[in-house]
Short mmCIF file of C-alpha atoms in Angstrom, two decimals:
data_model
loop_
_atom_site.label_atom_id
_atom_site.label_comp_id
_atom_site.label_asym_id
_atom_site.label_seq_id
_atom_site.Cartn_x
_atom_site.Cartn_y
_atom_site.Cartn_z
CA UNK A 19 1.64 -18.56 67.16
CA UNK A 20 2.18 -16.61 63.94
CA UNK A 21 3.96 -13.86 65.85
CA UNK A 22 6.39 -16.38 67.37
CA UNK A 23 7.11 -18.32 64.17
CA UNK A 24 7.60 -15.26 61.98
CA UNK A 25 9.50 -13.50 64.76
CA UNK A 26 11.99 -16.39 64.98
CA UNK A 27 12.48 -16.32 61.21
CA UNK A 28 13.04 -12.56 61.31
CA UNK A 29 15.50 -12.85 64.21
CA UNK A 30 17.49 -15.49 62.31
CA UNK A 31 17.68 -13.33 59.17
CA UNK A 32 18.80 -10.31 61.18
CA UNK A 33 21.39 -12.39 63.05
CA UNK A 34 23.02 -13.84 59.93
CA UNK A 35 22.96 -10.43 58.22
CA UNK A 36 24.78 -8.87 61.18
CA UNK A 37 27.18 -11.85 61.30
CA UNK A 38 28.18 -11.25 57.68
CA UNK A 39 29.41 -7.77 58.64
CA UNK A 40 31.76 -9.06 61.34
CA UNK A 41 35.40 -9.25 60.27
CA UNK A 42 36.30 -12.79 61.21
CA UNK A 43 37.82 -15.91 59.66
CA UNK A 44 35.43 -18.21 61.52
CA UNK A 45 33.68 -20.46 58.99
CA UNK A 46 30.14 -20.07 60.38
CA UNK A 47 30.45 -16.29 60.03
CA UNK A 48 32.08 -16.23 56.59
CA UNK A 49 29.55 -18.58 54.99
CA UNK A 50 26.91 -15.85 55.21
CA UNK A 51 28.78 -13.90 52.51
CA UNK A 52 27.57 -16.48 50.01
CA UNK A 53 23.73 -16.66 50.00
CA UNK A 54 22.97 -12.92 50.04
CA UNK A 55 20.36 -13.17 47.29
CA UNK A 56 18.73 -16.10 49.09
CA UNK A 57 18.69 -14.15 52.37
CA UNK A 58 17.08 -11.17 50.61
CA UNK A 59 14.39 -13.47 49.14
CA UNK A 60 13.67 -15.00 52.54
CA UNK A 61 13.46 -11.52 54.05
CA UNK A 62 10.91 -10.55 51.40
CA UNK A 63 8.81 -13.63 52.20
CA UNK A 64 9.05 -12.84 55.92
CA UNK A 65 8.06 -9.23 55.21
CA UNK A 66 4.89 -10.35 53.39
CA UNK A 67 4.00 -12.94 56.03
CA UNK A 68 4.44 -10.36 58.81
CA UNK A 69 2.08 -7.92 57.12
CA UNK A 70 -0.55 -10.61 56.56
CA UNK A 71 -0.35 -12.79 59.67
CA UNK A 72 1.24 -10.85 62.53
CA UNK A 73 -0.62 -8.65 64.98
CA UNK A 74 0.24 -5.90 67.41
CA UNK A 75 3.46 -3.83 67.22
CA UNK A 76 5.31 -6.77 65.66
CA UNK A 77 3.24 -6.35 62.52
CA UNK A 78 5.19 -3.15 61.81
CA UNK A 79 8.49 -3.77 63.60
CA UNK A 80 9.23 -7.02 61.73
CA UNK A 81 8.48 -5.65 58.23
CA UNK A 82 10.67 -2.59 58.88
CA UNK A 83 13.46 -4.85 60.08
CA UNK A 84 13.10 -7.00 56.95
CA UNK A 85 13.34 -3.90 54.78
CA UNK A 86 16.67 -3.16 56.46
CA UNK A 87 17.86 -6.73 55.83
CA UNK A 88 16.81 -6.60 52.17
CA UNK A 89 18.44 -3.19 51.76
CA UNK A 90 21.78 -4.34 53.13
CA UNK A 91 21.84 -7.53 51.08
CA UNK A 92 20.83 -5.64 47.93
CA UNK A 93 23.57 -3.08 48.56
CA UNK A 94 26.22 -5.82 48.68
CA UNK A 95 25.13 -7.62 45.52
CA UNK A 96 24.01 -4.57 43.52
CA UNK A 97 27.24 -4.21 41.44
CA UNK A 98 26.59 -7.70 40.08
CA UNK A 99 23.19 -6.85 38.68
CA UNK A 100 22.31 -5.36 35.27
CA UNK A 101 21.29 -2.15 37.04
CA UNK A 102 24.87 -1.16 37.92
CA UNK A 103 27.25 0.60 35.56
CA UNK A 104 29.49 -1.74 33.57
CA UNK A 105 33.18 -1.78 34.47
CA UNK A 106 34.16 -3.46 31.19
CA UNK A 107 32.56 -3.08 27.77
CA UNK A 108 32.67 -6.03 25.39
CA UNK A 109 35.09 -5.66 22.48
CA UNK A 110 34.37 -6.30 18.81
CA UNK A 111 37.22 -7.33 16.52
CA UNK A 112 37.32 -8.54 12.95
CA UNK A 113 38.05 -12.20 12.27
CA UNK A 114 41.71 -11.67 11.43
CA UNK A 115 42.48 -9.72 14.62
CA UNK A 116 40.44 -12.16 16.69
CA UNK A 117 42.51 -15.08 15.42
CA UNK A 118 45.80 -13.31 16.23
CA UNK A 119 45.03 -11.50 19.47
CA UNK A 120 42.18 -13.41 21.08
CA UNK A 121 41.77 -16.77 22.77
CA UNK A 122 39.07 -18.67 24.59
CA UNK A 123 39.48 -19.94 28.16
CA UNK A 124 37.25 -22.46 29.91
CA UNK A 125 37.36 -22.92 33.69
CA UNK A 126 35.45 -25.77 35.32
CA UNK A 127 35.29 -27.49 38.70
CA UNK A 128 34.37 -30.98 37.51
CA UNK A 129 33.46 -32.36 40.99
CA UNK A 130 35.84 -35.19 41.80
CA UNK A 131 33.07 -37.72 42.48
CA UNK A 132 31.24 -36.87 39.25
CA UNK A 133 32.04 -39.79 36.94
CA UNK A 134 30.02 -38.61 33.96
CA UNK A 135 33.23 -37.98 32.06
CA UNK A 136 31.64 -38.07 28.63
CA UNK A 137 29.34 -35.11 29.30
CA UNK A 138 32.36 -32.98 30.18
CA UNK A 139 34.36 -34.27 27.21
CA UNK A 140 31.48 -33.50 24.86
CA UNK A 141 31.24 -29.98 26.29
CA UNK A 142 34.98 -29.38 25.93
CA UNK A 143 35.02 -30.61 22.35
CA UNK A 144 32.03 -28.47 21.43
CA UNK A 145 33.43 -25.32 23.04
CA UNK A 146 36.97 -25.99 21.73
CA UNK A 147 38.72 -23.51 24.07
CA UNK A 148 42.35 -22.49 23.62
CA UNK A 149 42.99 -22.75 27.36
CA UNK A 150 41.37 -25.14 29.85
CA UNK A 151 41.53 -25.12 33.65
CA UNK A 152 39.90 -28.12 35.33
CA UNK A 153 39.64 -28.40 39.10
CA UNK A 154 38.93 -31.30 41.50
CA UNK A 155 40.69 -33.63 39.09
CA UNK A 156 41.92 -36.94 40.48
CA UNK A 157 43.84 -39.48 38.39
CA UNK A 158 40.60 -40.99 37.06
CA UNK A 159 39.60 -37.60 35.65
CA UNK A 160 43.04 -37.01 34.13
CA UNK A 161 42.95 -40.40 32.43
CA UNK A 162 39.35 -40.00 31.23
CA UNK A 163 39.89 -36.67 29.46
CA UNK A 164 43.40 -37.48 28.19
CA UNK A 165 42.33 -38.54 24.64
CA UNK A 166 40.44 -35.27 24.15
CA UNK A 167 43.44 -33.28 25.41
CA UNK A 168 45.95 -34.65 22.93
CA UNK A 169 45.46 -31.63 20.65
CA UNK A 170 46.75 -29.33 23.41
CA UNK A 171 50.49 -28.99 23.14
CA UNK A 172 51.01 -27.93 26.75
CA UNK A 173 49.56 -30.00 29.59
CA UNK A 174 50.17 -29.55 33.33
CA UNK A 175 48.27 -31.94 35.59
CA UNK A 176 48.26 -32.33 39.37
CA UNK A 177 45.95 -35.25 40.15
CA UNK A 178 44.93 -35.35 43.81
CA UNK A 179 42.32 -37.32 45.75
CA UNK A 180 41.58 -34.49 48.20
CA UNK A 181 39.22 -32.42 45.96
CA UNK A 182 42.01 -29.97 45.05
CA UNK A 183 43.64 -31.57 42.02
CA UNK A 184 43.93 -29.43 38.92
CA UNK A 185 44.68 -29.81 35.23
CA UNK A 186 45.75 -27.13 32.79
CA UNK A 187 45.83 -27.46 29.01
CA UNK A 188 46.54 -24.97 26.23
CA UNK A 189 47.32 -24.85 22.55
CA UNK A 190 48.98 -21.44 22.98
CA UNK A 191 52.71 -21.03 23.38
CA UNK A 192 53.82 -21.34 27.01
CA UNK A 193 57.07 -19.66 28.03
CA UNK A 194 56.95 -20.61 31.70
CA UNK A 195 54.68 -22.35 34.17
CA UNK A 196 54.68 -22.98 37.91
CA UNK A 197 52.48 -25.02 40.21
CA UNK A 198 52.59 -23.33 43.60
CA UNK A 199 51.34 -24.49 46.98
CA UNK A 200 50.63 -21.15 48.57
CA UNK A 201 48.56 -22.16 51.59
CA UNK A 202 49.47 -25.82 52.12
CA UNK A 203 50.96 -28.81 50.31
CA UNK A 204 47.53 -30.15 49.35
CA UNK A 205 46.14 -27.07 47.60
CA UNK A 206 47.90 -26.25 44.31
CA UNK A 207 47.52 -23.11 42.23
CA UNK A 208 48.90 -22.66 38.74
CA UNK A 209 50.74 -19.69 37.25
CA UNK A 210 51.37 -19.75 33.49
CA UNK A 211 53.11 -17.23 31.23
CA UNK A 212 51.83 -17.54 27.67
CA UNK A 213 51.71 -15.80 24.31
CA UNK A 214 48.87 -15.17 21.90
CA UNK A 215 49.19 -16.35 18.30
CA UNK A 216 50.39 -12.84 17.59
CA UNK A 217 53.24 -13.26 20.08
CA UNK A 218 51.82 -10.95 22.77
CA UNK A 219 52.72 -12.08 26.29
CA UNK A 220 50.23 -12.48 29.14
CA UNK A 221 50.04 -14.22 32.52
CA UNK A 222 47.31 -16.63 33.65
CA UNK A 223 46.60 -17.40 37.32
CA UNK A 224 44.39 -20.36 38.23
CA UNK A 225 43.19 -20.62 41.83
CA UNK A 226 41.16 -23.11 43.85
CA UNK A 227 41.58 -22.35 47.58
CA UNK A 228 39.72 -24.16 50.35
CA UNK A 229 36.20 -22.96 51.33
CA UNK A 230 34.78 -22.05 54.74
CA UNK A 231 33.20 -25.16 56.23
CA UNK A 232 32.91 -26.91 59.63
CA UNK A 233 36.40 -27.33 61.02
CA UNK A 234 37.91 -25.16 58.28
CA UNK A 235 38.02 -21.38 58.70
CA UNK A 236 39.13 -18.99 55.97
CA UNK A 237 42.74 -18.10 56.88
CA UNK A 238 44.18 -20.31 54.12
CA UNK A 239 41.69 -19.20 51.48
CA UNK A 240 42.04 -15.49 52.22
CA UNK A 241 45.84 -15.67 52.48
CA UNK A 242 46.14 -17.55 49.18
CA UNK A 243 43.91 -15.04 47.41
CA UNK A 244 45.87 -12.11 48.89
CA UNK A 245 49.25 -13.55 47.83
CA UNK A 246 47.95 -14.20 44.31
CA UNK A 247 46.78 -10.58 44.13
CA UNK A 248 50.20 -9.29 45.14
CA UNK A 249 51.92 -11.50 42.58
CA UNK A 250 49.62 -10.17 39.85
CA UNK A 251 50.35 -6.58 40.85
CA UNK A 252 54.07 -7.21 40.30
CA UNK A 253 53.60 -8.33 36.69
CA UNK A 254 54.45 -6.08 33.75
CA UNK A 255 52.25 -8.01 31.29
CA UNK A 256 48.46 -8.40 31.09
CA UNK A 257 47.08 -10.77 33.71
CA UNK A 258 43.97 -12.96 33.87
CA UNK A 259 42.84 -14.76 37.02
CA UNK A 260 40.23 -17.51 36.92
CA UNK A 261 39.09 -20.47 38.96
CA UNK A 262 36.89 -21.61 41.79
CA UNK A 263 37.88 -19.12 44.49
CA UNK A 264 35.44 -20.68 46.98
CA UNK A 265 34.41 -17.10 47.64
CA UNK A 266 31.74 -14.85 46.18
CA UNK A 267 32.49 -11.85 44.00
CA UNK A 268 31.05 -9.34 46.48
CA UNK A 269 33.00 -10.52 49.55
CA UNK A 270 35.61 -8.33 51.20
CA UNK A 271 38.33 -10.85 50.29
CA UNK A 272 37.43 -10.86 46.59
CA UNK A 273 37.17 -7.08 46.49
CA UNK A 274 40.56 -6.73 48.21
CA UNK A 275 42.01 -9.18 45.66
CA UNK A 276 40.55 -7.06 42.88
CA UNK A 277 42.03 -3.79 44.14
CA UNK A 278 45.42 -5.15 45.20
CA UNK A 279 45.86 -6.95 41.87
CA UNK A 280 44.73 -3.94 39.84
CA UNK A 281 41.91 -5.92 38.24
CA UNK A 282 38.61 -5.03 36.63
CA UNK A 283 35.65 -7.41 36.68
CA UNK A 284 33.67 -7.88 33.44
CA UNK A 285 30.70 -9.26 35.40
CA UNK A 286 30.00 -5.93 37.08
CA UNK A 287 26.90 -4.37 35.55
CA UNK A 288 25.96 -7.58 33.75
CA UNK A 289 24.83 -10.13 36.30
CA UNK A 290 25.90 -12.76 38.80
CA UNK A 291 27.17 -15.30 36.27
CA UNK A 292 26.35 -17.68 39.09
CA UNK A 293 27.88 -21.16 38.96
CA UNK A 294 27.17 -22.89 42.28
CA UNK A 295 25.25 -24.90 43.28
CA UNK A 296 24.43 -26.14 39.78
CA UNK A 297 21.33 -28.00 40.97
CA UNK A 298 19.69 -24.91 42.57
CA UNK A 299 19.09 -22.56 39.61
CA UNK A 300 17.24 -19.91 41.61
CA UNK A 301 19.73 -19.68 44.47
CA UNK A 302 23.10 -19.97 42.73
CA UNK A 303 25.94 -17.61 43.59
CA UNK A 304 29.12 -16.62 41.70
CA UNK A 305 31.79 -18.95 43.06
CA UNK A 306 33.84 -19.30 39.87
CA UNK A 307 35.60 -16.09 38.95
CA UNK A 308 37.35 -14.22 36.19
CA UNK A 309 39.30 -11.02 36.71
CA UNK A 310 41.42 -9.15 34.16
CA UNK A 311 43.90 -6.31 34.28
CA UNK A 312 42.68 -3.26 32.33
CA UNK A 313 44.98 -3.96 29.37
CA UNK A 314 42.95 -7.09 28.51
CA UNK A 315 39.85 -6.82 26.32
CA UNK A 316 37.01 -9.32 26.54
CA UNK A 317 34.44 -10.17 23.86
CA UNK A 318 32.16 -12.61 25.70
CA UNK A 319 31.41 -14.48 28.93
CA UNK A 320 29.16 -17.51 29.23
CA UNK A 321 28.08 -19.86 31.97
CA UNK A 322 27.47 -23.25 30.37
CA UNK A 323 25.13 -26.14 31.04
CA UNK A 324 25.28 -28.62 33.89
CA UNK A 325 27.38 -31.67 33.00
CA UNK A 326 27.02 -33.50 36.30
CA UNK A 327 29.14 -31.33 38.59
CA UNK A 328 27.91 -29.14 41.42
CA UNK A 329 29.52 -26.23 39.53
CA UNK A 330 28.77 -24.87 36.07
CA UNK A 331 31.59 -24.25 33.58
CA UNK A 332 32.61 -20.67 32.74
CA UNK A 333 34.01 -19.68 29.38
CA UNK A 334 35.19 -16.32 28.07
CA UNK A 335 37.07 -14.94 25.10
CA UNK A 336 39.89 -12.53 25.91
CA UNK A 337 42.07 -10.38 23.66
CA UNK A 338 45.51 -8.97 24.42
CA UNK A 339 44.81 -5.60 22.82
CA UNK A 340 45.90 -2.88 25.28
CA UNK A 341 44.88 0.13 23.16
CA UNK A 342 41.42 -1.29 22.56
CA UNK A 343 41.10 -2.35 26.21
CA UNK A 344 42.06 1.14 27.36
CA UNK A 345 38.99 2.52 25.56
CA UNK A 346 36.63 -0.16 26.85
CA UNK A 347 37.71 -0.80 30.44
CA UNK A 348 37.37 1.45 33.46
CA UNK A 349 40.46 2.38 35.41
CA UNK A 350 40.75 -0.13 38.29
CA UNK A 351 39.76 1.06 41.72
CA UNK A 352 43.12 1.67 43.41
CA UNK A 353 44.20 -0.17 46.52
CA UNK A 354 44.43 2.09 49.54
CA UNK A 355 46.27 1.77 52.85
CA UNK A 356 43.40 -0.22 54.35
CA UNK A 357 43.47 -2.72 51.45
CA UNK A 358 47.20 -3.26 51.83
CA UNK A 359 46.79 -3.67 55.58
CA UNK A 360 43.97 -6.17 55.07
CA UNK A 361 45.99 -8.16 52.52
CA UNK A 362 49.00 -8.31 54.83
CA UNK A 363 46.80 -9.42 57.73
CA UNK A 364 45.28 -12.18 55.57
CA UNK A 365 48.74 -13.46 54.71
CA UNK A 366 49.97 -13.22 58.32
CA UNK A 367 46.96 -15.16 59.62
CA UNK A 368 47.53 -17.88 57.03
CA UNK A 369 51.21 -18.13 57.97
CA UNK A 370 50.48 -18.12 61.71
CA UNK A 371 47.84 -20.84 61.32
CA UNK A 372 50.11 -23.12 59.33
CA UNK A 373 53.06 -22.44 61.66
CA UNK A 374 50.99 -23.38 64.69
CA UNK A 375 49.75 -26.57 63.03
#
């Protein structure tokens, strides 16, 4: 009986590990990009159980297979552990330069059905960020946080009841802003051109594409991410991209986004900075992202406490200080022909899907 039970568990772990390698937009394949740490933990448990309880050849075949599963999963998530080399070193500036060149951004998927508004308001007031991106905001959320947002001179809100509303607030000077519907008319993204207090220009991109789920494959998500990467690559000012990408940092789509956009990732070599699901501390994965071009310095990143959402808020302090950033940030991994081909295919699949529908 032990051989059968443990064998079924091992077969399942091997099957979903192999599935995650397949290049497909099908939702039940793409979801296995997310819980890689969880799969590795389950493989370790299966490994131990096989050694203790199995008999015959299976006692050695199953553990060896689980070692292969753990090795592959560890390989994929390794850059987002403290054991990898850092891609971005934290900057240190004096108070005067910090005030002029630096600013704090907070990105948070509030969970539309979460009605504990006060916990979020208290968190926002305590953190006092210069820039705020809220996602899953319906009109009730916009109205609830409005009094706390009065101190922000620029406010762009898109309240929706479909889980894809967004709200953007900043006290920095905004020279231009656009809400774009890249994939479909129900999924907005925001593009904002701003200036630091010192007058240095930069571009902020806020994304919240749709996730893989039953009845919803990843053509729209991947296409939206690819288009946003191309738009960032065309900019001649520093760029920051944040939001709930509904994708994990180690996926092929996120890595293509990173290379096409010319980004570096300050989480590499530091940890997962996992944000979802908020109620499973051990098995969270990094669903809420921040990427910067190499001319942006960063002084801190924090994942904050649970305020009732299924996501955790992310906050970071950035500085538009190209000379300093050049000393602290690695040169971005360049996009190659395969990356450009993949990005174009993502966009074509998104267009074809929406044309057919």
